[in-house]
Short mmCIF file of C-alpha atoms in Angstrom, two decimals:
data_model
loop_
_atom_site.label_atom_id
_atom_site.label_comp_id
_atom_site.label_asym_id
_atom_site.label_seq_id
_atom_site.Cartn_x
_atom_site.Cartn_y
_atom_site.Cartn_z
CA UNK A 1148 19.51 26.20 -16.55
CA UNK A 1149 22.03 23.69 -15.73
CA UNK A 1150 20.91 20.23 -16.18
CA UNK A 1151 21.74 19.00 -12.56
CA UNK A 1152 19.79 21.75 -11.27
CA UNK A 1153 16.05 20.18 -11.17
CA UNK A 1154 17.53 17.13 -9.45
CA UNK A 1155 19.05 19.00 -6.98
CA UNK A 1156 16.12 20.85 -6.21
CA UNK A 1157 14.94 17.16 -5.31
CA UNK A 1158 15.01 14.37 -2.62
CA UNK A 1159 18.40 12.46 -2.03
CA UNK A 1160 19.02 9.77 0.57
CA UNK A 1161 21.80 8.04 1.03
CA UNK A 1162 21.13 4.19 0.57
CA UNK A 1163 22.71 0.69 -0.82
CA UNK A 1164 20.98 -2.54 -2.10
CA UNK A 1165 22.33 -5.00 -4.22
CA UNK A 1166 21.70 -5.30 -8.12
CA UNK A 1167 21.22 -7.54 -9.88
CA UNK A 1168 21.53 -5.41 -13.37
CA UNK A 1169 24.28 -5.94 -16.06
CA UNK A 1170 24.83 -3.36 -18.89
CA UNK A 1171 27.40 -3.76 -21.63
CA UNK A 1172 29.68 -1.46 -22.56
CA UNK A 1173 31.12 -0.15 -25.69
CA UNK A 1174 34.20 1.29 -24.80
CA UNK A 1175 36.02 4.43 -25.81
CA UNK A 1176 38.49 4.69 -23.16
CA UNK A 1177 40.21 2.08 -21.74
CA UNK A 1178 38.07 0.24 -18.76
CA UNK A 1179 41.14 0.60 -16.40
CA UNK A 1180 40.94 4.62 -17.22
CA UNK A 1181 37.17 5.17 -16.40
CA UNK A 1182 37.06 2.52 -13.74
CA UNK A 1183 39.67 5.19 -11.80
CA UNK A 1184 36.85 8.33 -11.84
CA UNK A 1185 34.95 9.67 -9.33
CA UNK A 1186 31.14 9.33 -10.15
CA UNK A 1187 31.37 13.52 -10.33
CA UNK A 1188 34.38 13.51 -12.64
CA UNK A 1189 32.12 10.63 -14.92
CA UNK A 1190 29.22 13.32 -14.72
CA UNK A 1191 31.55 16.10 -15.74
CA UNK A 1192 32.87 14.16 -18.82
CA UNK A 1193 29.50 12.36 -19.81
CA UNK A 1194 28.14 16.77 -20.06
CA UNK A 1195 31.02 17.57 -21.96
CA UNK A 1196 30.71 14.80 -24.34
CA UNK A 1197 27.10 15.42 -25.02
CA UNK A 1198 27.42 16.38 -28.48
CA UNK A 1199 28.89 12.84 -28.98
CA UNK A 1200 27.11 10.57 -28.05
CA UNK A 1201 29.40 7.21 -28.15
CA UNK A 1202 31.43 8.88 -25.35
CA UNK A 1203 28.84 10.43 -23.53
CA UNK A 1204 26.97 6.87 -23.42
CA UNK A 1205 30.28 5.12 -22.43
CA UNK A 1206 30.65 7.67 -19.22
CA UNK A 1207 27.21 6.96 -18.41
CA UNK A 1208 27.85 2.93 -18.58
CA UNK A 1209 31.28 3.34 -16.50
CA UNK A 1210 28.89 5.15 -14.00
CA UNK A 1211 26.45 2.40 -13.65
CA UNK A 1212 29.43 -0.13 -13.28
CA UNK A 1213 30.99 1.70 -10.76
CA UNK A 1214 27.90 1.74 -8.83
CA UNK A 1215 27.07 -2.04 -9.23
CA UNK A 1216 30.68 -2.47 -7.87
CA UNK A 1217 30.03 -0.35 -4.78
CA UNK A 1218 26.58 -1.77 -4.55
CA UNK A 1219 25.63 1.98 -4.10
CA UNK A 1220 21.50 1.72 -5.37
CA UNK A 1221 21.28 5.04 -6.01
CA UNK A 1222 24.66 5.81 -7.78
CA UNK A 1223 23.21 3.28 -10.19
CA UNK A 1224 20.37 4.81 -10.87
CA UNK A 1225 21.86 7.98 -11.30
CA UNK A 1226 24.18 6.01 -14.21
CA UNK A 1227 20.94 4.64 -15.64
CA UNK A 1228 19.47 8.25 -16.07
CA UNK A 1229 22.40 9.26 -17.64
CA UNK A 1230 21.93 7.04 -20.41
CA UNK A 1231 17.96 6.96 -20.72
CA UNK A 1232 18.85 11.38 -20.84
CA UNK A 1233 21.55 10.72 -23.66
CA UNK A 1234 19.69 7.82 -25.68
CA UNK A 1235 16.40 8.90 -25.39
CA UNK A 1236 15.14 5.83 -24.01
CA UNK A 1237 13.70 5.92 -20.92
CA UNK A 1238 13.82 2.19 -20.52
CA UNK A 1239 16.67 1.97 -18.61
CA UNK A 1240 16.31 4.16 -15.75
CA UNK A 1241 12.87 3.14 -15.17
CA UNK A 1242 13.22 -0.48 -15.68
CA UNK A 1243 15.78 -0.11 -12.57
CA UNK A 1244 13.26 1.05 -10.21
CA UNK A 1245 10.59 -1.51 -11.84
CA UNK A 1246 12.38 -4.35 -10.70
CA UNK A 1247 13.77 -2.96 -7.02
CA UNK A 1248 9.45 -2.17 -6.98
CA UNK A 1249 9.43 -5.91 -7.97
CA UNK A 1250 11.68 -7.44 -5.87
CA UNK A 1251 10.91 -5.67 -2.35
CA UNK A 1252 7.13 -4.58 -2.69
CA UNK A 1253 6.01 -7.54 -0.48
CA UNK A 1254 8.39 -7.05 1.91
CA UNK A 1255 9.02 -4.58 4.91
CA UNK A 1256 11.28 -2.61 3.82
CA UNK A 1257 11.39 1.10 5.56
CA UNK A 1258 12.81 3.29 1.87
CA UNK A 1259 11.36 0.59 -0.88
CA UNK A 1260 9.65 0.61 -2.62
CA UNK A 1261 8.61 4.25 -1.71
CA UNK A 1262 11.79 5.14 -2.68
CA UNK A 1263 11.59 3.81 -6.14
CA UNK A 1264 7.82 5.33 -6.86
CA UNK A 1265 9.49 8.79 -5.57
CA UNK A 1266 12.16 8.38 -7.89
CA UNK A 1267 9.75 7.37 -11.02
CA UNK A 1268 7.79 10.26 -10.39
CA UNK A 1269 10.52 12.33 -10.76
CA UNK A 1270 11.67 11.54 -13.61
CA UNK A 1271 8.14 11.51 -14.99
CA UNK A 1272 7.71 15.38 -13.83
CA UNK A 1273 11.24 16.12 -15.34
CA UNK A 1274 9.75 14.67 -18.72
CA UNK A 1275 6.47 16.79 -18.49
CA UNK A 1276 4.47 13.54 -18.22
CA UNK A 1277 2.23 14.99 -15.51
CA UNK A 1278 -0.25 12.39 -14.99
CA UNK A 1279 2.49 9.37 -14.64
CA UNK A 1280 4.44 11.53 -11.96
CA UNK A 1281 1.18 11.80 -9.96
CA UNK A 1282 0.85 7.88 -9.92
CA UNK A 1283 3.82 7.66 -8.66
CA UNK A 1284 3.78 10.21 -6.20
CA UNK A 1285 0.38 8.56 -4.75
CA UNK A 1286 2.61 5.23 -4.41
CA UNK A 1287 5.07 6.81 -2.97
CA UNK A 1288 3.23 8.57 -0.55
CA UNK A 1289 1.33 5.20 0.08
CA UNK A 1290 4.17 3.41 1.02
CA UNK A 1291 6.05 5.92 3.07
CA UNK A 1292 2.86 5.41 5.10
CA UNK A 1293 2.51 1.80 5.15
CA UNK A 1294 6.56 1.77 5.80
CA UNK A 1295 6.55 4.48 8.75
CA UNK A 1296 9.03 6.67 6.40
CA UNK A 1297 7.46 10.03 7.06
CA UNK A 1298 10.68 11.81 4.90
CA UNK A 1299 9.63 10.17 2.07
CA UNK A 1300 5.78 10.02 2.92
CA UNK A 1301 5.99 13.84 3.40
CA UNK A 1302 8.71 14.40 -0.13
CA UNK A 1303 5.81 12.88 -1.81
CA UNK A 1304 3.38 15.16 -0.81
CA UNK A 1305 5.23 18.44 -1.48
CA UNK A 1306 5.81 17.01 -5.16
CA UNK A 1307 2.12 16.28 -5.39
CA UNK A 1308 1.43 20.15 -4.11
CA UNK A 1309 3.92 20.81 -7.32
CA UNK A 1310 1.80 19.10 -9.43
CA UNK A 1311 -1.51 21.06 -8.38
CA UNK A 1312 0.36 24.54 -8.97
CA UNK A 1313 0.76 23.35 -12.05
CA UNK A 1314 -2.26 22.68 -12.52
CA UNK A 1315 -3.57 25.88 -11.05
CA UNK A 1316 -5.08 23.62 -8.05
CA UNK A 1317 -3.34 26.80 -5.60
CA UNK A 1318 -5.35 26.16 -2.77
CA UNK A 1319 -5.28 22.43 -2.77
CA UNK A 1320 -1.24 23.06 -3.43
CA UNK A 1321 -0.90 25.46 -0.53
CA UNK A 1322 -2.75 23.19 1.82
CA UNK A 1323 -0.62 20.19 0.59
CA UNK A 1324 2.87 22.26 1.01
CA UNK A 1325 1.64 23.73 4.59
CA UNK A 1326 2.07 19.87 5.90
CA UNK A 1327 5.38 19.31 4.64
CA UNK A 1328 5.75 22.69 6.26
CA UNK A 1329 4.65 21.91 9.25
CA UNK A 1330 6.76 18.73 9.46
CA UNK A 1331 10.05 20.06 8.19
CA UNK A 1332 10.02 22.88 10.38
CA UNK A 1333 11.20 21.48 13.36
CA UNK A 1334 13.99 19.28 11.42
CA UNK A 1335 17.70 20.25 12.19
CA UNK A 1336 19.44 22.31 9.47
CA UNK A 1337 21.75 19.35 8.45
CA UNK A 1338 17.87 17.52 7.60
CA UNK A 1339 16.25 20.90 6.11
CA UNK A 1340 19.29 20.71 3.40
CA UNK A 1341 18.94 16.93 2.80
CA UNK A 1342 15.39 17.62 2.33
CA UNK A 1343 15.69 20.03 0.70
CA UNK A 1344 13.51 22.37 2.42
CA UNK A 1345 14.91 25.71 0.64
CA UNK A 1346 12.69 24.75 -2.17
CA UNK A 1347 9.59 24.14 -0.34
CA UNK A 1348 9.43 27.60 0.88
CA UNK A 1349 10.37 29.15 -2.60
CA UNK A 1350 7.08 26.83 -3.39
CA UNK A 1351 5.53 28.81 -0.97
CA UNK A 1352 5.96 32.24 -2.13
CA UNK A 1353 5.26 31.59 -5.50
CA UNK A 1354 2.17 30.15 -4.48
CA UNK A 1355 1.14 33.39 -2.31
CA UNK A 1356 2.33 35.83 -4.91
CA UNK A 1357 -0.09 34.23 -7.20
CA UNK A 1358 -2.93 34.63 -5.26
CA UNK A 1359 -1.87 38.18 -4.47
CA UNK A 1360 -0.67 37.40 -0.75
CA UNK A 1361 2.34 39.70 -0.87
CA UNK A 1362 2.94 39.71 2.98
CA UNK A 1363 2.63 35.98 3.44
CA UNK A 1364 4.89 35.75 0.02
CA UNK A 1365 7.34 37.88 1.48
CA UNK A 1366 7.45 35.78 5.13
CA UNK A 1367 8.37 32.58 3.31
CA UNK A 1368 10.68 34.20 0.69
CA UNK A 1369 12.24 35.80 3.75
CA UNK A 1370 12.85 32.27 5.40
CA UNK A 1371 13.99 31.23 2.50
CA UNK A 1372 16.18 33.70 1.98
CA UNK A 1373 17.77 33.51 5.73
CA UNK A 1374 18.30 29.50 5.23
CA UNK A 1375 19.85 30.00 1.97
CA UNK A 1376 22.31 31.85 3.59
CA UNK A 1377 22.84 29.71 7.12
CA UNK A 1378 23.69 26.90 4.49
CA UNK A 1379 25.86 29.13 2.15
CA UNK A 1380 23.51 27.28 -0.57
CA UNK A 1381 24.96 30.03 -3.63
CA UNK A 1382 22.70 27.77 -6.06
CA UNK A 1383 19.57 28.96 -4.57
CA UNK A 1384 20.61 32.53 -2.72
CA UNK A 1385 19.72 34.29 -6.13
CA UNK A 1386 15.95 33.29 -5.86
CA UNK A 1387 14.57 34.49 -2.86
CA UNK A 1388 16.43 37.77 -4.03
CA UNK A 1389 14.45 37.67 -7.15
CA UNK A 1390 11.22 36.84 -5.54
CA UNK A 1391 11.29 40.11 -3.43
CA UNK A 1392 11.96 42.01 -6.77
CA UNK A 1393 8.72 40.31 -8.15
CA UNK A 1394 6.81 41.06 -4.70
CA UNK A 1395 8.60 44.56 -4.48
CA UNK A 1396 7.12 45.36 -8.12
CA UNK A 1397 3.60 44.16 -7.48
CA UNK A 1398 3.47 46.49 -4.56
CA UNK A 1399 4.74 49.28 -6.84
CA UNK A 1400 7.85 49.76 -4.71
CA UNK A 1401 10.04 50.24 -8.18
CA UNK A 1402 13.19 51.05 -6.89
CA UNK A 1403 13.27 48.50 -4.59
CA UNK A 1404 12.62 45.65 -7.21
CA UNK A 1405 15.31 47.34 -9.72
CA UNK A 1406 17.70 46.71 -6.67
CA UNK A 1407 16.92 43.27 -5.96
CA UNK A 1408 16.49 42.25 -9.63
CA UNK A 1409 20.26 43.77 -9.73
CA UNK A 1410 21.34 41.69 -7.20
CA UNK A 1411 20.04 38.14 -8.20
CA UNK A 1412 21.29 38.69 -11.67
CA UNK A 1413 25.26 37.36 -10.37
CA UNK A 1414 23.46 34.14 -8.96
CA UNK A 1415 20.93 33.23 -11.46
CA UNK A 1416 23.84 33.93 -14.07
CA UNK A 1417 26.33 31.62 -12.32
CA UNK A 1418 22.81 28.63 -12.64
CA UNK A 1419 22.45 29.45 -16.17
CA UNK A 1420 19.02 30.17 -15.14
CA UNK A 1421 18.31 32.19 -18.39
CA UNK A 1422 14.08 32.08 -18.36
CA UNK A 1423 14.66 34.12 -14.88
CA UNK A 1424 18.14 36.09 -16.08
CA UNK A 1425 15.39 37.45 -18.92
CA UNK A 1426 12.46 38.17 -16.41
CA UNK A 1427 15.28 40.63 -14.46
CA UNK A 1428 15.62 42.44 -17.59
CA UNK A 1429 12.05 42.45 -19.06
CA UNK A 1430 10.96 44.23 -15.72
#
């Protein structure tokens, strides 16, 4: 699956604070030459140069100076990840949201430091480090409260309800993603995207079709489905397709699954989504 694809399935908001960070740079380019790219042309090069890791880390530095120049908070932290990913130190990214936590947790601020817990805990759950992510997430949700940011409040909660599939916690996870639900819901389309609410009901399904709900499964999946489409959204169309296969088979309706497996095969090819590319063919 395409590395981008997790964080997309996550919560962006659109922010600025200053820094106060400086980062080096060891340059491979000229600085005149990367200082000219777009943050998504620095992401393209920084993936193609992963198997070299000078360049890739140089990219990833350009990004973070281009967002201390633009004083665009999370552009930088986006930079930062980009180089705790390609170094293998984690230092970096979350040392930026440790000292935005440090800086603004005693004052009223409406996105921090929620904002910065949410984002932690994110990159905890990315890293498998389960029990971190949930401290965060807890924090996050804390603050959002405290704050009167109900987006991020609610974000929180739907991440914890992740962390309790995992965990096999279904009910407690079902109960938890029925309030974000339930709060969502009634956003405009333009907030159900930001949000991004496509996933939430994908959460949904998955949760019913393990605990053999197929008709409540195939409501949300259908939702899911319809929204995908209202918002064109190609990188998640292929899912909701999928998911009826799976619900299709486990109501022994063969040749229905056969055809839907068919048809999320183009989009979950196009994702490099091979786990669920492999799960079309094993059934």
């Amino acid at each position: 699956m395409k590395k981008h694809y997790f964080l997309r399935l996550l919560f962006v908001l659109c922010c600025a604070l200053n820094s106060s960070v400086l980062l080096g740079q060891k340059k491979t380019e000229p600085k005149d030459s990367l200082a000219t790219y777009s943050y998504q042309e620095l992401q393209d090069r920084y993936y193609a140069y992963q198997s070299d890791s000078i360049k890739a880390i140089a990219y990833a530095k350009a990004y973070i100076r281009k967002g201390l120049l633009e004083i665009d908070t999370l552009n930088i932290a986006s930079g930062y990840f980009l180089l705790s990913d390609i170094t293998g130190n984690s230092k970096y990214f979350v040392d930026y949201w440790n000292q935005i936590i440090t800086s603004l947790k005693s004052k009223k601020n409406k996105k921090y430091p929620a904002l910065s817990y949410l984002k932690l805990g994110d990159f905890y759950y990315t890293k498998g480090k389960y029990d971190l992510a949930v401290s965060k997430y807890i924090k996050a949700e804390e603050f959002g409260e405290k704050n009167n940011n109900d987006s991020i409040k609610f974000i929180a909660i739907q991440r914890l309800g992740m962390l309790k599939s995992i965990n096999g916690d279904e009910k407690i996870a079902l109960n938890l993603f029925k309030q974000v639900y339930n709060y969502f819901n009634g956003k405009t389309l333009k907030e159900k995207y930001t949000y991004n609410y496509e996933s939430l009901l994908l959460n949904i399904t998955i949760l019913f079709i393990k605990i053999k709900q197929y008709d409540s499964a195939y409501y949300y999946n259908d939702l899911a489905y319809k929204l995908s489409l209202k918002l064109k959204d190609t990188s998640v169309i292929g899912y909701p397709i999928l998911y009826n296969g799976k619900i299709d088979l486990l109501n022994k309706d063969y040749f229905k699954a056969i055809s839907n497996f068919k048809k999320s095969l183009p989009y979950l090819i196009i994702e490099q989504n091979y786990a669920s590319i492999s799960d079309c063919y094993r059934y």
